[in-house]
């Protein structure tokens, strides 16, 4: 898992190569293994492969341009009818689901990027209209998936200064097994 987390990055440039159905099934399996509060599992998915539809999704906001270049798009949808009354945890559930998908894509040698939709009302309305969602289904995110156009070295982001012990502001000095405190 450590290697997968380090290799993951937001891939925005893709080769023109088809992602297999087997790979997509593995991504969906990983997505549905995500933890969810009260085991509500609010997720549903919509796969888009047609070029004209990918172009429409790419036009939803200025940051969605990777949607047009990826082999496929996976729309993460939250079905509010699956929730118990006043359950506020579906956003965390969907976020865990999305991260599982991104990590599984890396494991398969694919690139992926999470394109935000929720909670931007304008994006949600446009996407809902485009794919004919019922009112109880909320478009949460778009994951663009494909084969990366380039290889990247991992960017190490660990920062021990952001880790505290017992109280905020009390720096926790973590040590490697070797006894060193510098990471």
Coordinates of C-alpha atoms in Angstrom, one line a residue:
X1 CA 0.0 0.0 0.0
X2 CA 2.9 2.4 0.8
X3 CA 4.2 2.2 -2.7
X4 CA 0.7 2.8 -4.3
X5 CA 0.1 5.9 -2.1
X6 CA 3.5 7.3 -3.1
X7 CA 2.9 6.7 -6.8
X8 CA -0.6 8.2 -6.9
X9 CA -0.8 11.6 -8.5
X10 CA -3.6 13.6 -10.3
X11 CA -3.1 12.4 -13.9
X12 CA -4.4 14.9 -16.4
X13 CA -2.8 13.7 -19.7
X14 CA -3.7 10.3 -21.1
X15 CA -2.6 8.0 -24.0
X16 CA -5.1 6.9 -26.5
X17 CA -5.4 3.4 -25.1
X18 CA -8.5 1.5 -24.1
X19 CA -9.0 0.6 -20.4
X20 CA -10.2 -3.0 -20.2
X21 CA -13.5 -4.0 -18.7
X22 CA -11.6 -6.2 -16.3
X23 CA -9.7 -3.2 -15.0
X24 CA -12.9 -1.2 -14.6
X25 CA -14.5 -4.1 -12.7
X26 CA -11.5 -4.1 -10.3
X27 CA -11.9 -0.3 -9.9
X28 CA -15.6 -0.7 -9.1
X29 CA -14.8 -3.5 -6.6
X30 CA -12.3 -1.3 -4.8
X31 CA -14.8 1.5 -4.7
X32 CA -17.5 -0.6 -3.1
X33 CA -15.1 -1.9 -0.5
X34 CA -14.9 1.7 1.0
X35 CA -16.0 2.2 4.6
X36 CA -19.4 3.9 5.0
X37 CA -21.1 5.2 8.1
X38 CA -24.0 3.0 9.2
X39 CA -23.0 0.7 6.3
X40 CA -25.3 2.8 4.1
X41 CA -23.1 2.5 1.0
X42 CA -24.7 5.4 -0.9
X43 CA -22.6 5.0 -4.0
X44 CA -23.7 4.4 -7.6
X45 CA -21.6 4.8 -10.7
X46 CA -22.1 5.9 -14.3
X47 CA -19.5 5.0 -16.9
X48 CA -19.0 7.3 -19.8
X49 CA -16.9 6.4 -22.8
X50 CA -18.5 8.2 -25.8
X51 CA -16.3 11.1 -27.0
X52 CA -19.2 13.6 -27.3
X53 CA -20.3 12.9 -23.7
X54 CA -16.8 13.2 -22.3
X55 CA -16.5 16.6 -24.1
X56 CA -19.8 17.7 -22.5
X57 CA -18.5 16.7 -19.0
X58 CA -15.2 18.5 -19.7
X59 CA -17.2 21.7 -20.3
X60 CA -18.9 21.7 -16.9
X61 CA -16.1 23.8 -15.4
X62 CA -12.7 25.0 -16.3
X63 CA -10.9 22.3 -14.3
X64 CA -12.6 19.4 -16.0
X65 CA -10.5 19.4 -19.2
X66 CA -8.9 16.0 -18.4
X67 CA -12.3 14.5 -18.9
X68 CA -12.1 14.9 -22.6
X69 CA -8.7 13.2 -22.9
X70 CA -9.3 10.2 -20.6
X71 CA -10.4 6.8 -22.0
X72 CA -13.4 6.8 -19.7
X73 CA -15.1 8.8 -17.0
X74 CA -16.7 7.4 -13.9
X75 CA -19.3 9.5 -12.3
X76 CA -19.7 8.9 -8.6
X77 CA -23.3 9.3 -7.6
X78 CA -24.8 9.4 -4.1
X79 CA -28.3 7.9 -3.9
X80 CA -29.9 9.8 -1.0
X81 CA -32.7 7.2 -0.8
X82 CA -30.1 4.8 0.7
X83 CA -29.5 7.0 3.7
X84 CA -31.2 6.8 7.0
X85 CA -33.1 9.9 8.1
X86 CA -30.8 13.0 8.6
X87 CA -27.6 10.9 8.0
X88 CA -24.9 13.5 7.3
X89 CA -22.0 11.1 6.6
X90 CA -22.5 10.4 2.9
X91 CA -19.9 13.0 1.8
X92 CA -17.2 11.1 3.8
X93 CA -18.5 7.8 2.4
X94 CA -18.2 9.0 -1.2
X95 CA -14.8 10.5 -0.5
X96 CA -13.5 7.2 0.8
X97 CA -15.0 5.5 -2.2
X98 CA -13.3 7.9 -4.6
X99 CA -9.9 7.4 -3.0
X100 CA -10.2 3.7 -3.2
X101 CA -10.8 4.1 -6.9
X102 CA -7.8 6.3 -7.4
X103 CA -5.5 3.9 -5.6
X104 CA -6.8 0.9 -7.5
X105 CA -6.2 2.7 -10.7
X106 CA -2.5 3.1 -9.7
X107 CA -2.3 -0.5 -8.8
X108 CA -3.5 -1.4 -12.3
X109 CA -0.9 0.9 -14.0
X110 CA -3.6 3.5 -14.9
X111 CA -3.7 7.2 -14.3
X112 CA -6.7 9.0 -12.7
X113 CA -7.8 12.3 -11.5
X114 CA -10.7 13.3 -9.1
X115 CA -12.7 16.2 -10.7
X116 CA -14.9 17.9 -8.1
X117 CA -18.6 18.3 -8.6
X118 CA -20.3 18.4 -5.2
X119 CA -21.0 20.9 -3.5
X120 CA -20.9 23.3 -6.5
X121 CA -24.6 23.8 -7.3
X122 CA -24.0 24.9 -10.9
X123 CA -21.8 21.8 -11.7
X124 CA -24.3 19.5 -10.0
X125 CA -27.2 20.9 -12.0
X126 CA -25.3 20.7 -15.3
X127 CA -24.1 17.1 -14.7
X128 CA -27.6 16.0 -13.4
X129 CA -29.2 17.3 -16.6
X130 CA -26.6 15.8 -18.9
X131 CA -27.0 12.3 -17.6
X132 CA -30.7 12.6 -16.6
X133 CA -30.3 12.0 -12.8
X134 CA -33.4 11.7 -10.6
X135 CA -33.7 14.2 -7.7
X136 CA -32.6 11.7 -5.1
X137 CA -29.2 11.1 -6.9
X138 CA -26.5 13.6 -6.3
X139 CA -23.5 13.9 -8.6
X140 CA -20.5 13.8 -6.3
X141 CA -17.4 13.6 -8.5
X142 CA -16.0 12.6 -11.8
X143 CA -13.0 10.3 -12.0
X144 CA -11.1 10.5 -15.3
X145 CA -9.4 7.1 -16.0
X146 CA -6.9 6.1 -18.6
X147 CA -3.3 5.2 -19.3
X148 CA -0.9 8.0 -18.2
X149 CA 0.9 9.9 -21.0
X150 CA 4.0 10.2 -18.8
X151 CA 5.8 8.5 -15.9
X152 CA 6.4 10.6 -12.8
X153 CA 8.7 10.3 -9.8
X154 CA 6.8 10.4 -6.5
X155 CA 6.6 13.7 -4.8
X156 CA 7.2 13.0 -1.1
X157 CA 4.9 15.2 1.0
X158 CA 5.6 13.9 4.5
X159 CA 6.0 16.8 7.0
X160 CA 6.6 15.8 10.6
X161 CA 5.9 19.4 11.7
X162 CA 2.2 18.7 11.1
X163 CA 2.0 15.9 13.6
X164 CA 1.3 16.7 17.3
X165 CA 1.2 14.7 20.5
X166 CA -1.6 15.0 23.1
X167 CA -2.3 18.7 22.4
X168 CA -2.3 20.9 19.4
X169 CA 1.1 22.6 19.0
X170 CA 3.1 20.0 20.9
X171 CA 5.3 18.6 18.2
X172 CA 5.5 14.8 18.2
X173 CA 9.0 13.6 17.3
X174 CA 8.5 10.3 15.5
X175 CA 11.5 8.1 15.0
X176 CA 12.4 5.7 12.2
X177 CA 13.3 2.2 13.3
X178 CA 16.9 3.3 12.9
X179 CA 16.4 5.9 15.6
X180 CA 16.6 8.9 13.3
X181 CA 14.1 11.7 13.7
X182 CA 14.6 13.3 10.2
X183 CA 12.4 11.8 7.4

